[in-house]
Coordinates of N, CA and C in Angstrom, one line a residue:
M33 N 88.0 106.7 143.0 CA 88.7 105.9 142.0 C 88.8 106.7 140.7
R34 N 90.0 106.7 140.1 CA 90.2 107.5 138.9 C 89.4 106.8 137.8
R35 N 88.7 107.6 137.0 CA 87.9 107.1 135.9 C 88.9 106.9 134.7
T36 N 88.6 105.9 133.9 CA 89.4 105.6 132.7 C 88.8 106.4 131.6
T37 N 89.6 107.2 130.9 CA 89.0 108.0 129.8 C 89.0 107.2 128.5
V38 N 88.2 107.7 127.6 CA 88.2 107.1 126.2 C 89.5 107.1 125.6
M39 N 90.3 108.2 125.8 CA 91.6 108.3 125.2 C 92.5 107.2 125.6
E40 N 92.4 106.8 126.9 CA 93.3 105.8 127.4 C 93.1 104.4 126.9
V41 N 91.8 104.1 126.5 CA 91.5 102.8 126.0 C 91.3 102.7 124.5
A42 N 91.4 103.9 123.8 CA 91.1 103.9 122.4 C 92.1 103.1 121.6
D43 N 91.6 102.4 120.6 CA 92.5 101.6 119.8 C 93.3 102.5 118.8
D44 N 94.2 101.9 118.1 CA 95.1 102.7 117.2 C 94.3 103.5 116.1
A45 N 93.3 102.8 115.5 CA 92.5 103.4 114.5 C 91.8 104.6 115.0
T46 N 91.2 104.5 116.2 CA 90.5 105.7 116.8 C 91.4 106.8 117.0
L47 N 92.6 106.6 117.6 CA 93.5 107.6 117.9 C 94.0 108.3 116.6
V48 N 94.3 107.5 115.6 CA 94.7 108.0 114.3 C 93.7 108.9 113.7
G49 N 92.4 108.5 113.8 CA 91.3 109.3 113.3 C 91.2 110.6 114.0
Q50 N 91.4 110.6 115.3 CA 91.4 111.8 116.1 C 92.5 112.8 115.7
V51 N 93.7 112.2 115.5 CA 94.8 113.1 115.1 C 94.5 113.7 113.7
Q52 N 94.0 112.9 112.8 CA 93.7 113.4 111.5 C 92.6 114.4 111.5
S53 N 91.8 114.4 112.5 CA 90.7 115.4 112.5 C 91.1 116.6 113.3
G54 N 92.3 116.7 113.7 CA 92.8 117.9 114.4 C 93.1 117.8 115.9
R55 N 92.8 116.6 116.5 CA 93.0 116.4 117.9 C 94.5 116.0 118.1
V56 N 95.4 116.9 118.0 CA 96.8 116.6 118.0 C 97.2 115.8 119.3
A57 N 96.6 116.1 120.4 CA 97.0 115.5 121.7 C 96.8 113.9 121.6
A58 N 96.0 113.4 120.7 CA 95.8 112.0 120.6 C 97.1 111.3 120.2
F59 N 98.0 112.0 119.5 CA 99.2 111.5 119.0 C 100.1 111.1 120.1
A60 N 100.0 111.8 121.2 CA 100.9 111.5 122.4 C 100.6 110.1 122.9
Q61 N 99.3 109.7 122.8 CA 99.0 108.3 123.3 C 99.6 107.3 122.4
L62 N 99.7 107.5 121.1 CA 100.3 106.6 120.2 C 101.8 106.6 120.5
V63 N 102.4 107.7 120.8 CA 103.8 107.7 121.1 C 104.1 106.9 122.4
R64 N 103.3 107.1 123.4 CA 103.5 106.3 124.6 C 103.3 104.8 124.4
R65 N 102.4 104.5 123.5 CA 102.1 103.1 123.2 C 103.2 102.4 122.5
Y66 N 104.0 103.1 121.7 CA 104.9 102.4 120.8 C 106.4 102.9 120.9
Q67 N 106.6 103.9 121.8 CA 108.0 104.4 121.8 C 109.1 103.4 122.2
D68 N 108.7 102.6 123.2 CA 109.7 101.6 123.7 C 110.1 100.6 122.6
R69 N 109.0 100.1 121.9 CA 109.3 99.1 120.9 C 110.0 99.7 119.7
V70 N 109.7 100.9 119.3 CA 110.4 101.6 118.2 C 111.8 101.8 118.6
Y71 N 112.1 102.2 119.8 CA 113.4 102.4 120.3 C 114.2 101.1 120.3
N72 N 113.7 100.1 120.8 CA 114.4 98.8 120.9 C 114.7 98.3 119.5
T73 N 113.8 98.4 118.5 CA 114.0 98.0 117.2 C 115.2 98.8 116.5
C74 N 115.1 100.1 116.7 CA 116.1 101.0 116.1 C 117.5 100.7 116.8
R75 N 117.5 100.5 118.0 CA 118.8 100.2 118.7 C 119.4 98.9 118.2
R76 N 118.7 97.9 118.0 CA 119.2 96.6 117.5 C 119.6 96.7 116.1
V77 N 119.0 97.5 115.3 CA 119.4 97.6 113.9 C 120.6 98.5 113.8
C78 N 120.7 99.7 114.5 CA 121.8 100.6 114.3 C 122.9 100.3 115.3
G79 N 122.6 99.7 116.4 CA 123.7 99.3 117.4 C 124.2 100.3 118.3
N80 N 123.4 101.4 118.5 CA 123.9 102.5 119.3 C 122.7 103.1 120.1
D81 N 122.8 103.3 121.4 CA 121.7 103.8 122.2 C 121.4 105.2 121.8
E82 N 122.4 106.1 121.8 CA 122.1 107.5 121.5 C 121.5 107.7 120.1
E83 N 122.1 107.0 119.1 CA 121.5 107.1 117.8 C 120.1 106.5 117.7
A84 N 119.8 105.5 118.5 CA 118.5 104.9 118.5 C 117.5 105.9 119.1
C85 N 117.9 106.7 120.1 CA 117.0 107.8 120.6 C 116.7 108.8 119.5
D86 N 117.7 109.2 118.8 CA 117.5 110.1 117.7 C 116.6 109.6 116.6
L87 N 116.8 108.3 116.3 CA 116.0 107.6 115.3 C 114.5 107.5 115.7
T88 N 114.3 107.2 117.0 CA 113.0 107.1 117.6 C 112.3 108.4 117.5
Q89 N 112.9 109.5 117.8 CA 112.3 110.8 117.7 C 112.0 111.1 116.3
E90 N 112.9 110.8 115.4 CA 112.7 111.1 114.0 C 111.6 110.3 113.4
T91 N 111.4 109.0 113.9 CA 110.3 108.2 113.5 C 109.0 108.8 113.8
F92 N 108.8 109.2 115.0 CA 107.5 109.8 115.4 C 107.3 111.2 114.8
F93 N 108.4 111.9 114.6 CA 108.2 113.2 113.9 C 107.8 113.0 112.5
K94 N 108.4 112.0 111.8 CA 108.0 111.8 110.4 C 106.6 111.2 110.3
A95 N 106.2 110.3 111.3 CA 104.9 109.8 111.3 C 103.8 110.9 111.6
F96 N 104.1 111.8 112.4 CA 103.2 112.9 112.7 C 103.0 113.8 111.4
R97 N 104.1 114.1 110.8 CA 104.0 114.9 109.5 C 103.2 114.2 108.4
S98 N 103.3 112.8 108.4 CA 102.7 112.1 107.3 C 101.4 111.4 107.7
I99 N 100.9 111.6 108.9 CA 99.7 110.9 109.3 C 98.5 111.3 108.5
G100 N 98.5 112.5 108.0 CA 97.4 112.9 107.2 C 97.2 112.1 105.9
S101 N 98.2 111.5 105.4 CA 98.2 110.6 104.2 C 98.0 109.2 104.5
Y102 N 98.0 108.8 105.8 CA 97.8 107.4 106.2 C 96.4 107.0 106.1
R103 N 96.1 106.0 105.3 CA 94.7 105.6 105.0 C 94.3 104.3 105.7
Q104 N 95.1 103.8 106.6 CA 94.7 102.6 107.4 C 94.5 101.4 106.5
K105 N 95.2 101.3 105.4 CA 95.1 100.1 104.6 C 95.9 99.0 105.3
S106 N 96.9 99.4 106.1 CA 97.6 98.4 106.9 C 97.5 98.9 108.4
A107 N 97.8 98.1 109.3 CA 97.7 98.5 110.7 C 98.7 99.7 111.0
F108 N 98.3 100.5 111.9 CA 99.2 101.6 112.3 C 100.6 101.1 112.7
Y109 N 100.6 100.1 113.5 CA 101.9 99.5 113.9 C 102.8 99.2 112.7
T110 N 102.2 98.5 111.7 CA 102.9 98.2 110.5 C 103.5 99.4 109.8
W111 N 102.6 100.4 109.7 CA 103.0 101.7 109.0 C 104.1 102.4 109.8
L112 N 104.0 102.4 111.1 CA 105.0 103.1 112.0 C 106.3 102.4 111.9
F113 N 106.3 101.1 112.0 CA 107.5 100.3 112.0 C 108.2 100.3 110.7
R114 N 107.4 100.5 109.6 CA 108.1 100.6 108.3 C 108.9 101.9 108.3
I115 N 108.4 103.0 108.9 CA 109.2 104.2 109.0 C 110.4 104.0 109.8
A116 N 110.3 103.4 111.0 CA 111.4 103.2 111.9 C 112.5 102.3 111.3
V117 N 112.1 101.2 110.7 CA 113.1 100.3 110.1 C 113.8 100.9 108.9
N118 N 113.1 101.6 108.1 CA 113.7 102.3 106.9 C 114.7 103.3 107.4
L119 N 114.4 104.1 108.4 CA 115.3 105.1 108.9 C 116.5 104.4 109.5
A120 N 116.3 103.4 110.3 CA 117.4 102.7 110.9 C 118.3 102.0 109.9
L121 N 117.8 101.4 108.9 CA 118.6 100.8 107.9 C 119.4 101.8 107.1
T122 N 118.7 102.9 106.8 CA 119.5 104.0 106.1 C 120.6 104.5 106.9
H123 N 120.3 104.7 108.2 CA 121.4 105.2 109.1 C 122.5 104.2 109.2
R124 N 122.2 102.9 109.3 CA 123.3 101.9 109.4 C 124.1 101.8 108.2
Q125 N 123.4 101.9 107.0 CA 124.2 101.9 105.8 C 125.1 103.1 105.6
K126 N 124.7 104.2 106.1 CA 125.5 105.4 106.0 C 126.7 105.4 106.9
H127 N 126.4 105.0 108.1 CA 127.5 105.1 109.2 C 128.2 103.8 109.5
R128 N 127.7 102.7 108.9 CA 128.4 101.4 109.1 C 128.6 101.1 110.6
L129 N 127.6 101.3 111.4 CA 127.8 101.1 112.8 C 127.9 99.6 113.2
R130 N 128.7 99.3 114.2 CA 128.8 98.0 114.7 C 127.6 97.6 115.5
V131 N 127.0 96.5 115.1 CA 125.8 96.1 115.8 C 126.1 95.2 117.0
V132 N 125.5 95.6 118.2 CA 125.8 94.8 119.4 C 124.5 94.2 119.9
S133 N 124.5 92.9 120.1 CA 123.3 92.2 120.6 C 123.7 91.1 121.6
Q134 N 122.7 90.4 122.1 CA 123.0 89.4 123.1 C 122.4 88.1 122.6
L135 N 122.8 87.0 123.3 CA 122.1 85.7 123.0 C 120.7 85.8 123.6
T136 N 119.8 85.1 122.9 CA 118.4 85.0 123.4 C 118.4 84.0 124.6
D137 N 117.3 84.1 125.3 CA 117.1 83.1 126.4 C 116.5 81.8 125.9
D138 N 116.0 81.7 124.7 CA 115.3 80.5 124.3 C 115.6 80.1 122.9
D139 N 116.4 80.8 122.2 CA 116.7 80.4 120.8 C 118.0 81.0 120.4
P140 N 119.0 80.2 120.1 CA 120.3 80.7 119.8 C 120.4 81.5 118.5
L141 N 119.4 81.5 117.7 CA 119.4 82.2 116.5 C 118.5 83.4 116.6
S142 N 118.1 83.8 117.8 CA 117.2 84.9 118.0 C 118.0 85.9 118.8
I143 N 117.3 87.1 119.0 CA 117.9 88.2 119.8 C 116.9 88.5 120.9
P144 N 117.3 88.6 122.2 CA 116.4 88.8 123.3 C 115.7 90.1 123.4
V145 N 114.5 90.1 123.8 CA 113.8 91.4 124.1 C 114.4 92.0 125.3
A146 N 114.5 93.3 125.3 CA 115.0 94.1 126.4 C 114.2 93.8 127.6
G147 N 114.8 93.6 128.8 CA 114.1 93.3 130.0 C 113.7 91.9 130.3
S148 N 114.2 91.0 129.5 CA 113.9 89.6 129.7 C 114.3 89.1 131.1
Q149 N 113.4 88.4 131.8 CA 113.7 88.0 133.1 C 114.0 86.5 133.2
A150 N 114.3 85.8 132.1 CA 114.5 84.4 132.2 C 115.7 84.1 133.1
V151 N 115.6 83.0 133.9 CA 116.7 82.7 134.9 C 117.5 81.5 134.3
I152 N 118.8 81.7 134.3 CA 119.7 80.6 133.9 C 120.6 80.3 135.0
G153 N 121.2 79.1 134.9 CA 122.1 78.6 135.9 C 123.5 79.4 135.9
G154 N 124.2 79.3 137.0 CA 125.5 80.0 137.0 C 126.5 79.6 135.9
E155 N 126.6 78.3 135.6 CA 127.5 77.8 134.6 C 127.0 78.4 133.2
A156 N 125.7 78.3 133.0 CA 125.2 78.8 131.7 C 125.4 80.3 131.6
R157 N 125.2 81.0 132.7 CA 125.4 82.4 132.6 C 126.9 82.8 132.3
A158 N 127.8 82.0 132.9 CA 129.2 82.2 132.6 C 129.6 82.0 131.2
V159 N 129.0 80.9 130.6 CA 129.3 80.6 129.2 C 128.7 81.7 128.3
S160 N 127.5 82.2 128.7 CA 126.9 83.3 127.9 C 127.8 84.5 127.9
V161 N 128.3 84.9 129.0 CA 129.2 86.1 129.1 C 130.4 85.9 128.3
E162 N 131.0 84.7 128.3 CA 132.2 84.4 127.6 C 132.0 84.5 126.1
T163 N 130.9 84.0 125.6 CA 130.6 83.9 124.2 C 129.9 85.2 123.6
R164 N 129.6 86.1 124.5 CA 128.8 87.3 124.0 C 129.5 88.1 122.9
E165 N 130.8 88.3 123.1 CA 131.5 89.1 122.1 C 131.5 88.4 120.7
C166 N 131.6 87.1 120.8 CA 131.6 86.3 119.5 C 130.3 86.4 118.9
V167 N 129.2 86.3 119.6 CA 127.9 86.4 119.1 C 127.6 87.8 118.5
S168 N 128.1 88.8 119.2 CA 127.9 90.2 118.7 C 128.6 90.4 117.4
A169 N 129.8 89.8 117.3 CA 130.6 89.9 116.0 C 129.9 89.2 114.9
A170 N 129.3 88.0 115.3 CA 128.6 87.2 114.3 C 127.4 88.0 113.8
L171 N 126.6 88.6 114.7 CA 125.4 89.3 114.3 C 125.8 90.6 113.4
A172 N 126.9 91.2 113.8 CA 127.4 92.3 113.1 C 127.8 92.0 111.6
S173 N 128.1 90.7 111.4 CA 128.5 90.3 110.0 C 127.3 90.1 109.1
I174 N 126.1 90.1 109.6 CA 124.9 89.9 108.8 C 124.6 91.3 108.2
D175 N 124.2 91.2 106.9 CA 123.9 92.5 106.2 C 122.6 93.1 106.8
A176 N 122.4 94.4 106.5 CA 121.3 95.1 107.1 C 120.0 94.5 106.8
D177 N 119.7 94.1 105.6 CA 118.4 93.6 105.2 C 118.1 92.3 106.0
H178 N 119.1 91.4 106.2 CA 118.8 90.2 106.9 C 118.7 90.5 108.4
R179 N 119.5 91.4 108.9 CA 119.4 91.7 110.3 C 118.0 92.3 110.6
A180 N 117.5 93.1 109.7 CA 116.2 93.7 109.9 C 115.1 92.6 110.1
V181 N 115.1 91.6 109.3 CA 114.1 90.6 109.4 C 114.3 89.8 110.7
L182 N 115.5 89.6 111.1 CA 115.7 88.9 112.4 C 115.2 89.8 113.6
V183 N 115.4 91.1 113.5 CA 114.9 91.9 114.6 C 113.4 91.9 114.6
L184 N 112.8 92.0 113.5 CA 111.3 92.0 113.5 C 110.7 90.6 113.8
R185 N 111.3 89.6 113.4 CA 110.8 88.2 113.6 C 111.1 87.8 115.0
D186 N 112.4 87.9 115.5 CA 112.8 87.3 116.7 C 112.8 88.2 117.9
I187 N 112.7 89.5 117.7 CA 112.6 90.4 118.9 C 111.1 90.9 119.0
E188 N 110.6 91.4 117.9 CA 109.2 91.9 117.9 C 108.2 90.8 117.8
G189 N 108.6 89.7 117.3 CA 107.6 88.6 117.2 C 106.6 88.8 116.1
C190 N 107.0 89.6 115.1 CA 106.1 89.8 114.0 C 105.9 88.5 113.2
D191 N 104.8 88.3 112.6 CA 104.6 87.2 111.7 C 105.1 87.6 110.3
Y192 N 105.2 86.6 109.4 CA 105.7 86.9 108.1 C 104.9 88.0 107.3
E193 N 103.6 87.9 107.5 CA 102.8 88.9 106.8 C 103.0 90.3 107.3
Q194 N 103.2 90.5 108.6 CA 103.5 91.8 109.2 C 104.8 92.3 108.7
I195 N 105.8 91.4 108.7 CA 107.2 91.9 108.3 C 107.1 92.3 106.8
A196 N 106.4 91.5 106.0 CA 106.2 91.9 104.6 C 105.6 93.3 104.4
G197 N 104.7 93.6 105.3 CA 104.1 94.9 105.2 C 105.0 96.0 105.7
I198 N 105.8 95.7 106.7 CA 106.7 96.7 107.2 C 107.8 97.0 106.2
L199 N 108.4 96.0 105.7 CA 109.5 96.1 104.7 C 109.1 96.3 103.3
D200 N 107.8 96.1 103.0 CA 107.2 96.3 101.7 C 107.9 95.3 100.7
I201 N 107.9 94.1 101.1 CA 108.5 93.0 100.3 C 107.5 91.8 100.3
P202 N 107.5 90.9 99.4 CA 106.7 89.8 99.4 C 106.9 88.9 100.6
K203 N 105.9 88.2 101.0 CA 106.0 87.3 102.2 C 107.0 86.2 101.9
G204 N 107.1 85.7 100.7 CA 108.0 84.7 100.4 C 109.5 85.2 100.5
T205 N 109.7 86.4 100.2 CA 111.0 87.0 100.4 C 111.4 87.1 101.8
V206 N 110.4 87.5 102.7 CA 110.6 87.5 104.1 C 111.1 86.1 104.6
K207 N 110.4 85.1 104.2 CA 110.7 83.8 104.7 C 112.1 83.4 104.3
S208 N 112.4 83.6 103.0 CA 113.8 83.3 102.6 C 114.9 84.1 103.3
R209 N 114.6 85.3 103.5 CA 115.6 86.2 104.2 C 115.8 85.7 105.7
V210 N 114.7 85.4 106.3 CA 114.8 84.9 107.7 C 115.6 83.6 107.7
H211 N 115.3 82.7 106.8 CA 116.1 81.4 106.7 C 117.6 81.7 106.5
R212 N 117.9 82.5 105.5 CA 119.3 82.8 105.1 C 120.0 83.5 106.3
A213 N 119.3 84.4 107.0 CA 119.9 85.1 108.1 C 120.2 84.2 109.2
R214 N 119.4 83.2 109.5 CA 119.6 82.3 110.6 C 120.8 81.4 110.2
V215 N 120.8 81.0 108.9 CA 121.9 80.1 108.5 C 123.2 80.9 108.5
A216 N 123.2 82.2 108.1 CA 124.4 83.0 108.1 C 124.9 83.2 109.6
L217 N 123.9 83.4 110.5 CA 124.3 83.6 111.9 C 124.9 82.3 112.4
R218 N 124.3 81.2 112.1 CA 124.8 79.9 112.6 C 126.2 79.7 112.1
D219 N 126.4 79.9 110.8 CA 127.8 79.7 110.2 C 128.8 80.6 110.8
A220 N 128.4 81.9 111.0 CA 129.3 82.9 111.6 C 129.7 82.5 113.0
L221 N 128.8 81.9 113.8 CA 129.1 81.4 115.1 C 130.0 80.3 115.1
E222 N 129.8 79.3 114.2 CA 130.6 78.2 114.1 C 132.1 78.6 113.7
R223 N 132.2 79.6 112.8 CA 133.5 80.0 112.4 C 134.3 80.6 113.6
R224 N 133.5 81.1 114.6 CA 134.1 81.7 115.8 C 134.2 80.7 116.9
G225 N 134.0 79.4 116.6 CA 134.2 78.4 117.6 C 133.1 78.2 118.6
I226 N 131.9 78.7 118.3 CA 130.7 78.5 119.1 C 130.0 77.3 118.7
T227 N 130.0 76.3 119.5 CA 129.4 75.0 119.1 C 127.9 75.0 119.5
N228 N 127.2 73.9 119.1 CA 125.8 73.8 119.4 C 125.7 73.6 120.9
D229 N 126.6 72.8 121.5 CA 126.5 72.6 123.0 C 126.7 73.9 123.8
E230 N 127.6 74.7 123.3 CA 127.9 76.0 124.0 C 126.7 76.9 123.8
R231 N 126.0 76.9 122.7 CA 124.8 77.7 122.5 C 123.7 77.2 123.4
D232 N 123.6 75.9 123.5 CA 122.6 75.3 124.4 C 122.8 75.7 125.9
M233 N 124.1 75.7 126.3 CA 124.4 76.0 127.7 C 124.2 77.5 127.9
A234 N 124.3 78.3 126.9 CA 124.1 79.7 127.1 C 122.6 80.1 127.1
T235 N 121.7 79.2 126.8 CA 120.3 79.5 126.8 C 119.7 79.2 128.2

């Protein structure tokens, strides 16, 4: 039976400490641990798979270069995702990319996590397919700051305090942005003729 190494079960703080002390190989464990989540977040903010790959690589490159100055005042996850979100927001603002998303399986004002296996009926699935372009357009109409909080809150499942740390804004600001983003999304959907009943059928 293969033995489990300390490296495989080490927590973030331990791995960061190892990297900071010169054990560069420990950083690969952090990359494996978070690369999918960083990629998914970048993809939903910038709206492009290829660009998300580039942003993910840039995130970890920047994190590696800066890890010597990381003092663990916040969780490594928070610090890393602050880098990722800032890079993705800057990229989106520069290139004005169209954001493409899907309806969530359990909340019409959220965005689904990649790989969701929720099962829906044939009629609901058809409605979801028919309305997807409208939902994508509605999501694309939300400004980058509000979209970022929706991604972190409704995809990553971050709490308000975590989002505040990632975006470096007060928790009260996070709450108000999430509320305004959801209202804006709801209004945008209604302008495109997506009713509450249709949203319910698509879930």
